[in-house]
Coordinates of C-alpha atoms and ligand atoms in Angstrom, one line a residue:
M10 CA 124.5 111.4 52.6
K11 CA 120.8 112.0 53.4
T12 CA 119.1 109.3 55.5
L13 CA 115.5 110.8 55.3
S14 CA 113.7 112.5 52.4
P15 CA 112.2 116.0 53.1
L16 CA 108.7 114.5 53.1
Q17 CA 109.8 111.8 55.6
I18 CA 111.1 114.5 57.9
E19 CA 107.9 116.6 57.7
R20 CA 105.6 113.6 58.1
L21 CA 107.3 112.4 61.3
K22 CA 106.2 115.7 62.9
Y23 CA 102.5 115.2 62.0
Q24 CA 100.2 114.7 65.0
P25 CA 97.3 112.5 64.0
K26 CA 93.8 113.5 65.2
L27 CA 91.7 111.5 67.6
P28 CA 88.0 111.4 68.3
E29 CA 87.1 113.8 71.1
C30 CA 86.3 111.1 73.7
L31 CA 89.7 109.4 73.1
K32 CA 91.5 112.7 73.2
K33 CA 90.3 113.3 76.7
G34 CA 92.5 110.4 77.8
I35 CA 92.5 106.6 77.9
N36 CA 91.7 106.5 81.6
S37 CA 88.7 108.8 81.3
L38 CA 86.5 106.4 79.3
E39 CA 83.2 104.6 80.1
L40 CA 82.0 101.6 78.1
V41 CA 78.5 101.7 76.7
E42 CA 77.0 98.3 75.7
G43 CA 74.5 98.0 72.8
S44 CA 72.3 95.0 72.1
K45 CA 73.5 91.4 71.6
T46 CA 74.7 90.4 68.1
E47 CA 74.3 87.5 65.7
S48 CA 76.6 86.3 62.9
V49 CA 75.8 87.5 59.4
R50 CA 74.8 83.9 58.3
D51 CA 75.0 80.3 59.5
Q52 CA 74.2 81.4 63.1
E53 CA 73.8 77.9 64.6
Q54 CA 77.2 76.7 63.2
I55 CA 79.1 79.9 64.2
K56 CA 77.5 79.8 67.7
E57 CA 78.6 76.2 68.1
L58 CA 82.2 76.9 67.0
F59 CA 82.5 80.1 69.1
K60 CA 80.7 79.1 72.3
N61 CA 82.6 81.6 74.4
T62 CA 82.8 84.7 72.2
Y63 CA 79.6 84.5 70.2
G64 CA 76.7 87.0 70.6
K65 CA 78.5 89.7 72.5
P66 CA 77.1 93.3 72.2
V67 CA 78.4 96.1 70.0
V68 CA 80.2 98.6 72.3
S69 CA 81.1 102.3 72.2
F70 CA 83.0 104.7 74.4
K71 CA 81.9 107.9 76.1
N72 CA 83.8 110.0 78.6
S73 CA 83.3 109.3 82.3
I74 CA 83.5 111.8 85.1
S75 CA 85.8 109.7 87.2
L76 CA 89.3 108.6 86.2
K77 CA 89.8 104.8 85.8
A78 CA 93.0 103.4 87.3
S79 CA 94.7 101.2 84.7
E80 CA 96.5 98.0 85.8
A81 CA 99.9 97.3 84.3
R82 CA 99.7 95.2 81.0
H83 CA 101.9 93.7 78.4
V84 CA 100.4 93.7 75.0
G85 CA 101.6 92.0 71.8
V86 CA 100.8 93.2 68.2
I87 CA 100.8 91.4 64.9
L88 CA 100.6 92.9 61.4
S89 CA 99.0 90.3 59.2
G90 CA 98.4 89.9 55.4
G91 CA 99.0 92.4 52.7
Q92 CA 100.5 95.8 53.4
A93 CA 98.1 98.8 53.7
P94 CA 99.0 102.4 54.3
G95 CA 98.7 103.4 57.9
G96 CA 99.7 100.1 59.7
H97 CA 102.5 101.9 61.5
N98 CA 100.1 104.5 62.8
V99 CA 97.8 101.8 64.3
I100 CA 100.8 100.6 66.3
A101 CA 101.7 104.2 67.2
G102 CA 98.1 104.8 68.5
L103 CA 98.2 101.5 70.4
Y104 CA 101.6 102.3 71.9
D105 CA 100.7 105.9 72.9
A106 CA 97.4 104.8 74.6
L107 CA 99.2 101.9 76.4
K108 CA 101.9 104.2 77.7
Q109 CA 99.3 106.9 78.6
A110 CA 97.3 104.4 80.6
N111 CA 100.3 103.2 82.6
S112 CA 103.9 104.1 81.9
S113 CA 105.1 100.6 83.0
N114 CA 103.0 99.0 80.3
K115 CA 105.0 97.2 77.5
L116 CA 104.2 96.6 73.8
Y117 CA 105.8 93.7 72.0
G118 CA 105.7 93.4 68.2
F119 CA 105.7 89.9 66.8
L120 CA 107.9 89.6 63.7
G121 CA 106.8 88.5 60.3
G122 CA 103.1 88.2 60.8
P123 CA 101.2 85.5 62.8
S124 CA 104.2 83.2 62.6
G125 CA 106.0 85.5 65.0
I126 CA 103.7 84.7 67.9
I127 CA 104.1 80.9 67.2
D128 CA 107.8 81.0 66.9
G129 CA 108.4 83.6 69.7
K130 CA 110.1 86.1 67.4
Y131 CA 109.5 89.6 68.7
I132 CA 110.8 93.0 69.6
E133 CA 109.9 95.3 72.4
F134 CA 108.8 98.8 71.4
T135 CA 110.6 101.9 72.8
D136 CA 109.8 105.6 72.3
E137 CA 112.9 106.0 70.1
F138 CA 112.0 103.0 67.9
M139 CA 108.3 104.0 67.6
D140 CA 109.1 107.6 66.7
K141 CA 111.0 106.6 63.5
Y142 CA 107.8 105.1 62.0
R143 CA 105.1 107.6 62.8
N144 CA 102.9 108.5 59.7
T145 CA 105.0 106.4 57.4
G146 CA 103.8 103.7 55.0
G147 CA 104.7 100.1 54.9
F148 CA 104.7 97.3 57.5
D149 CA 108.5 97.1 57.8
I150 CA 108.3 98.1 61.4
I151 CA 107.8 94.4 62.4
G152 CA 107.0 92.8 59.0
S153 CA 103.9 90.9 58.0
G154 CA 102.9 87.4 56.9
R155 CA 99.9 85.2 55.9
T156 CA 100.3 82.2 58.2
K157 CA 96.9 80.8 59.1
L158 CA 96.4 80.4 62.8
E159 CA 94.2 77.4 63.3
T160 CA 95.8 74.3 64.8
E161 CA 95.9 73.3 68.4
E162 CA 99.7 73.2 68.2
Q163 CA 99.9 76.8 66.9
F164 CA 97.6 78.0 69.7
Q165 CA 99.6 76.1 72.4
K166 CA 102.9 77.6 71.1
S167 CA 101.3 81.1 71.0
L168 CA 100.1 80.7 74.6
A169 CA 103.6 79.6 75.7
V170 CA 105.2 82.7 74.1
C171 CA 102.6 85.1 75.6
K172 CA 103.0 83.5 79.1
N173 CA 106.8 83.9 78.8
L174 CA 106.4 87.6 78.0
G175 CA 103.6 88.2 80.5
I176 CA 101.3 89.2 77.6
S177 CA 97.7 89.5 78.5
A178 CA 96.3 90.9 75.2
V179 CA 97.2 90.5 71.5
V180 CA 96.2 92.9 68.8
I181 CA 95.9 91.5 65.2
I182 CA 95.9 94.1 62.5
G183 CA 94.6 92.4 59.4
G184 CA 91.9 91.8 56.7
D185 CA 89.1 89.3 56.6
D186 CA 91.4 86.2 56.8
S187 CA 93.6 87.7 59.5
N188 CA 90.6 88.7 61.6
T189 CA 89.2 85.2 61.2
N190 CA 92.6 84.2 62.8
A191 CA 91.9 86.7 65.6
A192 CA 88.4 85.3 66.2
L193 CA 89.7 81.7 66.4
L194 CA 92.6 82.7 68.7
A195 CA 90.2 84.7 71.0
E196 CA 87.9 81.8 71.3
W197 CA 90.7 79.3 72.1
F198 CA 92.2 81.6 74.7
V199 CA 88.9 82.0 76.5
K200 CA 88.0 78.3 76.2
N201 CA 91.4 77.4 77.8
N202 CA 91.0 80.0 80.6
T203 CA 94.3 81.7 79.6
G204 CA 93.1 85.2 80.5
I205 CA 94.6 86.5 77.2
Q206 CA 92.5 88.9 75.2
V207 CA 92.5 89.3 71.4
I208 CA 91.5 92.5 69.5
G209 CA 91.4 92.9 65.7
C210 CA 91.9 96.0 63.6
P211 CA 90.3 96.4 60.2
K212 CA 93.0 96.6 57.6
T213 CA 93.0 96.0 53.9
I214 CA 93.3 98.2 50.8
D215 CA 90.6 96.0 49.3
G216 CA 87.9 97.8 51.3
D217 CA 85.9 94.6 51.7
L218 CA 86.0 94.4 55.5
K219 CA 83.1 96.6 56.3
N220 CA 79.6 96.8 57.6
E221 CA 77.5 99.3 59.5
Q222 CA 80.0 99.6 62.3
I223 CA 83.2 99.4 60.2
E224 CA 82.6 102.1 57.5
I225 CA 85.9 101.3 55.8
S226 CA 89.1 99.3 56.4
F227 CA 92.2 101.4 56.7
G228 CA 94.5 101.8 53.7
F229 CA 91.7 102.0 51.1
D230 CA 91.8 105.8 51.2
T231 CA 95.5 106.1 50.4
A232 CA 95.8 103.1 48.0
T233 CA 92.8 104.2 45.8
K234 CA 94.2 107.8 45.7
T235 CA 97.5 106.4 44.6
Y236 CA 96.0 104.3 41.8
A237 CA 93.8 107.2 40.8
E238 CA 96.8 109.4 40.5
L239 CA 98.5 106.9 38.2
I240 CA 95.3 106.3 36.1
G241 CA 94.9 110.1 35.7
N242 CA 98.4 110.3 34.5
I243 CA 97.9 107.5 32.0
E244 CA 94.6 109.2 30.8
R245 CA 96.5 112.3 30.1
D246 CA 99.2 110.4 28.2
A247 CA 96.6 108.5 26.2
N248 CA 94.8 111.7 25.4
S249 CA 98.1 113.3 24.3
A250 CA 99.5 110.5 22.2
K251 CA 96.1 109.2 21.0
K252 CA 97.6 105.9 20.0
Y253 CA 97.1 103.3 22.8
W254 CA 94.4 101.6 24.6
H255 CA 95.6 101.2 28.2
F256 CA 94.3 98.1 30.1
V257 CA 94.8 98.8 33.8
K258 CA 94.2 95.9 36.3
I259 CA 93.7 97.3 39.8
M260 CA 94.3 95.3 43.0
G261 CA 91.5 94.0 45.2
R262 CA 91.6 90.3 45.5
S263 CA 87.9 89.7 45.3
A264 CA 85.6 92.7 45.7
S265 CA 85.8 95.5 43.1
H266 CA 85.7 98.4 45.6
V267 CA 89.2 99.6 44.7
A268 CA 88.6 99.6 40.9
L269 CA 85.2 101.3 41.4
E270 CA 86.7 104.0 43.6
A271 CA 89.6 104.6 41.2
A272 CA 87.1 104.8 38.3
L273 CA 85.0 107.4 40.1
Q274 CA 88.1 109.5 40.7
T275 CA 89.3 109.4 37.1
Q276 CA 86.3 108.6 34.8
P277 CA 87.9 106.1 32.4
N278 CA 86.2 104.9 29.2
I279 CA 85.6 101.3 30.4
T280 CA 85.3 100.0 34.0
L281 CA 84.5 96.4 34.6
I282 CA 82.9 95.5 38.0
S283 CA 83.3 91.8 39.0
E284 CA 80.1 91.8 41.0
E285 CA 78.1 93.0 38.0
V286 CA 79.7 90.4 35.8
E287 CA 78.6 87.7 38.2
E288 CA 75.1 89.1 38.8
K289 CA 74.4 89.4 35.0
K290 CA 76.1 86.1 34.4
M291 CA 78.4 87.6 31.8
S292 CA 80.6 85.1 30.1
L293 CA 84.1 85.9 29.1
D294 CA 82.8 86.1 25.5
S295 CA 80.1 88.7 26.4
I296 CA 82.7 90.8 28.3
I297 CA 84.8 90.9 25.2
S298 CA 81.8 91.9 23.1
Y299 CA 81.0 94.7 25.6
M300 CA 84.5 96.1 25.4
C301 CA 84.9 95.7 21.7
D302 CA 81.6 97.5 21.1
I303 CA 83.1 100.6 22.9
I304 CA 86.5 100.2 21.1
V305 CA 84.7 100.0 17.7
K306 CA 82.5 103.0 18.4
R307 CA 85.4 105.1 19.5
A308 CA 87.4 104.0 16.4
N309 CA 84.4 105.2 14.3
M310 CA 84.9 108.6 16.0
G311 CA 88.5 108.6 15.1
K312 CA 89.6 107.7 18.6
N313 CA 91.9 104.7 18.6
F314 CA 92.8 105.1 22.3
G315 CA 91.2 104.8 25.7
I316 CA 91.5 103.5 29.2
A317 CA 89.9 100.3 30.6
V318 CA 89.9 99.6 34.3
I319 CA 89.8 95.9 35.3
P320 CA 89.4 94.6 38.9
E321 CA 92.0 92.2 39.9
G322 CA 89.5 89.5 41.1
L323 CA 87.5 89.6 37.8
I324 CA 88.4 86.1 36.7
E325 CA 86.8 84.5 39.7
F326 CA 83.5 86.2 39.0
I327 CA 83.0 85.2 35.4
P328 CA 80.5 82.3 35.9
E329 CA 82.3 79.6 33.7
M330 CA 85.7 80.7 35.3
K331 CA 84.3 80.6 38.8
S332 CA 83.1 77.1 38.4
M333 CA 86.3 76.0 36.8
I334 CA 88.5 77.7 39.5
S335 CA 86.4 76.2 42.3
N336 CA 86.8 72.7 40.7
L337 CA 90.5 73.4 40.2
N338 CA 91.0 74.6 43.8
D339 CA 89.5 71.3 45.0
I340 CA 91.8 69.1 42.8
M341 CA 94.9 71.3 43.4
A342 CA 94.7 70.2 47.1
T343 CA 95.2 66.6 45.9
L344 CA 97.6 67.3 43.1
E345 CA 100.1 68.9 45.4
N346 CA 100.8 65.3 46.7
D347 CA 100.4 63.6 43.4
P348 CA 103.8 62.3 42.1
D349 CA 102.6 62.3 38.4
F350 CA 101.8 66.0 38.7
V351 CA 104.7 67.0 40.9
N352 CA 107.3 65.2 38.7
A353 CA 105.7 66.1 35.3
T354 CA 108.5 67.0 33.0
T355 CA 106.7 69.8 31.0
I356 CA 104.1 72.3 31.9
R357 CA 102.0 70.9 29.1
D358 CA 102.0 67.5 30.9
K359 CA 100.7 69.3 34.0
F360 CA 97.9 70.9 31.9
D361 CA 96.9 67.5 30.6
I362 CA 96.7 66.0 34.1
V363 CA 94.6 68.9 35.2
E364 CA 92.3 68.7 32.2
N365 CA 91.8 65.0 32.9
R366 CA 90.9 65.6 36.5
L367 CA 88.5 68.6 35.9
E368 CA 84.8 68.0 35.3
S369 CA 84.3 68.0 31.5
A370 CA 82.6 71.5 31.2
N371 CA 85.4 73.0 33.4
A372 CA 88.1 71.1 31.5
K373 CA 86.8 72.7 28.3
V374 CA 87.0 76.2 29.8
Y375 CA 90.5 75.5 31.1
S376 CA 91.8 74.1 27.8
S377 CA 90.4 77.2 25.9
L378 CA 92.6 79.6 27.9
P379 CA 96.0 80.9 26.6
I380 CA 99.0 79.0 28.0
L381 CA 100.1 82.0 30.1
I382 CA 96.8 82.0 32.0
K383 CA 96.6 78.2 32.3
G384 CA 100.0 78.2 34.0
Q385 CA 99.2 81.1 36.3
L386 CA 96.1 79.4 37.5
L387 CA 98.2 76.5 38.7
A388 CA 100.4 78.8 40.9
D389 CA 100.3 78.0 44.7
R390 CA 97.2 79.1 46.7
D391 CA 97.8 81.4 49.6
P392 CA 97.8 79.9 53.1
H393 CA 94.0 80.6 53.3
G394 CA 93.3 78.6 50.1
N395 CA 92.8 81.6 47.8
V396 CA 94.0 81.8 44.2
Q397 CA 96.6 84.5 44.1
V398 CA 94.8 86.7 41.6
S399 CA 97.6 89.2 41.6
K400 CA 99.6 86.7 39.6
I401 CA 96.9 86.1 37.0
E402 CA 97.3 88.5 34.1
T403 CA 93.6 89.1 33.3
E404 CA 94.5 92.3 31.6
K405 CA 96.6 90.4 29.1
L406 CA 94.0 87.7 28.6
L407 CA 91.4 90.5 27.7
I408 CA 93.9 92.2 25.3
E409 CA 94.6 88.9 23.5
M410 CA 90.9 88.0 23.1
I411 CA 90.0 91.6 22.1
Q412 CA 92.7 91.5 19.4
E413 CA 91.3 88.3 18.0
R414 CA 87.8 89.6 18.0
L415 CA 88.8 92.9 16.3
S416 CA 90.6 91.0 13.6
E417 CA 87.4 89.1 12.9
L418 CA 85.4 92.3 12.8
K419 CA 87.9 93.9 10.5
L420 CA 87.6 91.0 8.0
Q421 CA 83.8 91.5 8.2
G422 CA 84.3 95.2 7.5
E423 CA 82.8 96.2 10.9
Y424 CA 86.0 97.7 12.4
I425 CA 88.1 100.4 10.7
G426 CA 90.4 101.3 13.6
K427 CA 93.9 100.4 14.7
F428 CA 94.2 98.6 18.1
S429 CA 97.4 98.9 20.0
A430 CA 97.3 98.1 23.7
Q431 CA 99.4 98.6 26.8
S432 CA 98.8 96.6 29.9
H433 CA 99.4 97.8 33.5
F434 CA 98.8 96.3 37.0
F435 CA 98.5 98.7 39.9
G436 CA 98.6 97.1 43.2
Y437 CA 101.9 97.0 45.1
E438 CA 102.4 100.7 44.1
G439 CA 99.7 101.8 46.5
R440 CA 100.0 99.5 49.5
C441 CA 103.0 101.2 51.2
A442 CA 102.4 104.9 50.2
F443 CA 102.7 107.5 53.0
P444 CA 99.2 107.3 54.6
S445 CA 96.9 110.2 53.5
N446 CA 95.9 112.5 56.3
F447 CA 92.6 110.5 56.6
D448 CA 94.4 107.2 56.9
A449 CA 97.1 108.7 59.3
D450 CA 94.3 109.9 61.6
Y451 CA 92.0 106.9 61.2
C452 CA 94.8 104.4 61.9
Y453 CA 96.1 106.2 64.9
S454 CA 92.5 106.3 66.3
L455 CA 92.0 102.6 65.6
G456 CA 95.1 101.7 67.5
F457 CA 94.4 104.0 70.4
N458 CA 90.8 102.6 70.5
A459 CA 92.1 99.0 70.4
F460 CA 93.9 99.6 73.7
A461 CA 90.7 101.1 75.2
L462 CA 88.9 97.8 74.3
I463 CA 91.7 95.9 76.0
N464 CA 91.5 98.2 79.0
F465 CA 87.9 97.2 79.5
G466 CA 88.7 93.5 79.4
L467 CA 87.1 92.8 76.0
T468 CA 88.1 89.9 73.7
G469 CA 87.1 88.8 70.3
Y470 CA 86.3 92.4 69.3
L471 CA 87.3 94.4 66.2
S472 CA 88.3 98.0 66.9
S473 CA 85.7 100.3 65.3
V474 CA 85.9 104.1 64.6
R475 CA 82.8 105.5 62.9
N476 CA 81.2 108.7 61.5
L477 CA 84.3 109.0 59.3
T478 CA 83.1 111.8 56.9
A479 CA 82.7 114.2 59.9
P480 CA 85.8 115.9 61.3
A481 CA 87.9 113.5 63.4
S482 CA 86.8 115.1 66.7
Q483 CA 83.3 113.8 66.0
W484 CA 84.3 110.2 65.2
I485 CA 82.7 107.5 67.3
A486 CA 85.0 105.0 69.0
G487 CA 84.0 101.5 70.0
G488 CA 84.1 97.8 69.0
I489 CA 82.1 95.0 67.4
P490 CA 82.3 91.3 68.1
L491 CA 84.3 89.5 65.4
T492 CA 81.8 86.6 65.3
M493 CA 79.2 89.1 64.1
M494 CA 80.9 89.3 60.7
M495 CA 81.3 85.5 60.2
N496 CA 79.8 82.8 58.1
M497 CA 80.7 79.3 56.8
E498 CA 82.6 79.1 53.5
K499 CA 84.5 76.4 51.6
R500 CA 88.3 76.7 52.0
H501 CA 90.8 74.0 50.8
G502 CA 87.8 71.8 50.0
E503 CA 86.3 72.1 53.6
M504 CA 83.6 74.3 55.2
K505 CA 85.3 76.7 57.6
P506 CA 84.1 79.7 59.7
V507 CA 85.4 82.9 58.0
I508 CA 84.7 86.6 58.0
Q509 CA 82.3 87.4 55.1
K510 CA 83.7 89.7 52.5
A511 CA 81.7 92.8 51.8
L512 CA 81.3 92.9 48.0
V513 CA 80.2 95.9 45.9
K514 CA 76.5 96.3 46.2
L515 CA 74.9 96.8 42.8
D516 CA 72.0 98.6 44.3
G517 CA 74.3 100.8 46.4
P518 CA 75.1 104.5 45.7
V519 CA 78.7 103.9 44.6
F520 CA 77.9 101.5 41.8
K521 CA 74.9 103.6 40.8
Q522 CA 77.2 106.6 40.3
L523 CA 79.3 104.6 37.8
E524 CA 76.2 103.2 36.1
E525 CA 74.7 106.6 35.6
H526 CA 77.7 108.0 33.9
R527 CA 79.6 105.2 32.2
E528 CA 77.9 105.5 28.8
D529 CA 79.0 109.1 28.6
W530 CA 82.5 108.4 29.9
A531 CA 82.9 105.6 27.3
L532 CA 82.7 107.8 24.2
N533 CA 83.2 111.3 25.5
D534 CA 86.5 111.8 27.3
R535 CA 85.6 113.0 30.7
Y536 CA 89.0 112.1 32.3
L537 CA 89.7 113.5 35.7
F538 CA 93.3 114.1 36.9
P539 CA 93.4 113.7 40.7
G540 CA 97.2 114.2 41.0
A541 CA 99.4 113.0 43.9
I542 CA 98.1 112.8 47.4
Q543 CA 98.7 116.1 49.2
Y544 CA 99.6 116.2 52.8
F545 CA 100.0 119.9 53.4
G546 CA 97.7 122.6 52.0
P547 CA 94.0 123.4 51.8
S548 CA 91.7 121.0 53.6
C549 CA 89.5 120.6 50.5
V550 CA 92.5 119.0 48.8
C551 CA 94.3 117.3 51.7
D552 CA 91.5 116.0 53.9
V553 CA 88.8 114.8 51.6
T554 CA 88.1 111.1 51.8
T555 CA 87.1 108.7 49.0
C556 CA 83.9 109.0 46.8
T557 CA 83.0 105.5 48.2
L558 CA 82.9 106.6 51.8
Q559 CA 81.2 109.9 51.0
L560 CA 78.4 108.3 48.9
E561 CA 77.9 105.4 51.4
R562 CA 77.8 107.8 54.4
A563 CA 75.5 110.2 52.6
K564 CA 73.0 107.3 52.0
T565 CA 73.2 106.1 55.6
L566 CA 72.8 109.6 57.0
A567 CA 69.8 110.3 54.7
A568 CA 68.2 107.0 55.9
V569 CA 68.5 108.1 59.6
Ligands
FBP170 P1 94.8 91.6 52.5 O1 93.4 91.1 52.3 O2 95.7 90.8 53.4 O3 94.8 93.0 53.0 O4 95.6 91.7 51.2 C1 95.0 92.2 50.0 C2 95.9 92.2 48.8 O5 96.6 93.4 48.7 C3 95.0 91.9 47.6 O6 94.5 93.1 47.1 C4 96.0 91.2 46.7 O7 95.3 90.3 45.8 C5 96.8 90.4 47.7 O8 96.8 91.1 48.9 C6 98.2 90.2 47.2 O9 98.9 89.4 48.1 P2 100.4 89.3 48.2 O10 100.9 90.5 48.9 O11 100.6 88.1 49.0 O12 101.0 89.2 46.8

């Protein structure tokens, strides 16, 4: 019986590339400090909450002439939040840098996400164990979780576990919520003179953890290429059978970067962008009108098929839904402990209780929704207070409403077509794919660089590797203070410091690209078929990164 597939065997042999300065060795680096930083918003409140870690400078590395001796260290690592391709390579880079610095260094992996550091569940990495996971997808090496680290008790328990293992630095690999955890833990460790450092790594397929120093979070490259492959296949199927409209919801909890990138790679007939819906204050009704207009025009051309790409987070950006969900989130916190709600015998009784508690305009919106969606909106929030949009079948809501509208149009003689729809949700399919060459290299570099930040005694920093459209040898390694990305937002009904999500910029080059072509793509079939990610072969196929990164970098470089 085979234990590894041929691709697994070949990928284990891949040696990820590093930026030139890191390649020269972990002990040959010099730290270059930039200017002091401020948080993106709410500076006074963030400064007050992060008295010890606020305002630090952006840093970068260059090679030094002399070699730096590296003291022995024990480091802990946590994978946090949703899976993203390349997580194992971050750990591999961290492990290799740590062993290169001092062979007596130890790396501990906390099991099951942030709860591992609280409960003292861990493993110690060895060469043999690490080597089984190089260049593989998934987070199964140590598992992940979404526990929110915020209470004094959790911090005290984490400290005890670190002391017990002699850990002097913790690396948290996560998205915006997980790096908010990292910032809180870093501040608490400094405030309590523990001497324990905390470094974050920018992970999330959603691509919404970015700024000038973080050009993209890892996993976005591989996940979007995986979804684009699947959409391309569906486009070809639709164009062959010519009988279905395919509604494809694409993951990305809030921002539409993933849907936008997948659309640029495949050129579907309709692409909704949540940020545009919000900006233009498009109601659910006007979204349906926009989609029906394209469906009717295509039907008039004899084309009763097409592909619509829908971002996962859409529902929270439709103004009337946003208001209703925000109101619902606030009351859900109280309903969880309300015996009438908890013990309600039927789901309809629960709907009635919710409608009675919602403000009247929001109650009207809630009551107008199909039962399926009403129920899904009541599902548990994640530990950070977010609605779990992956469980809300927006694609089905749209299909149902479009069906109704088209029936009306048919009765009025304004629609002559036949509408038959298929729904899809692509999310989990892309999160554990083998990392593309780009993600394999980027992740390894982020992990290696995280140890360089630790080696210089930094804390409350996010590992940053930049200049990503250039060959890896020219990438720039460094770090940015986590507090720089923070602002205050309402969570579980309370204002909390959190890392601000980077949403799609409607005046940015990526959205502009879609805007320029979407009318053409709507009626004329300009489908592109990206095919599966290639790991071996010509560089123009295997090493190209996403349209998003290329367009954003081209704009930045043009501005310099
Ligand atoms: P992170 O922000 O933790 O990277 O997770 C992102 C994500 O993949 C979203 O795209 C999606 O909405 C969510 O996780 C799904 O969460 P879960 O894995 O808990 O179902």
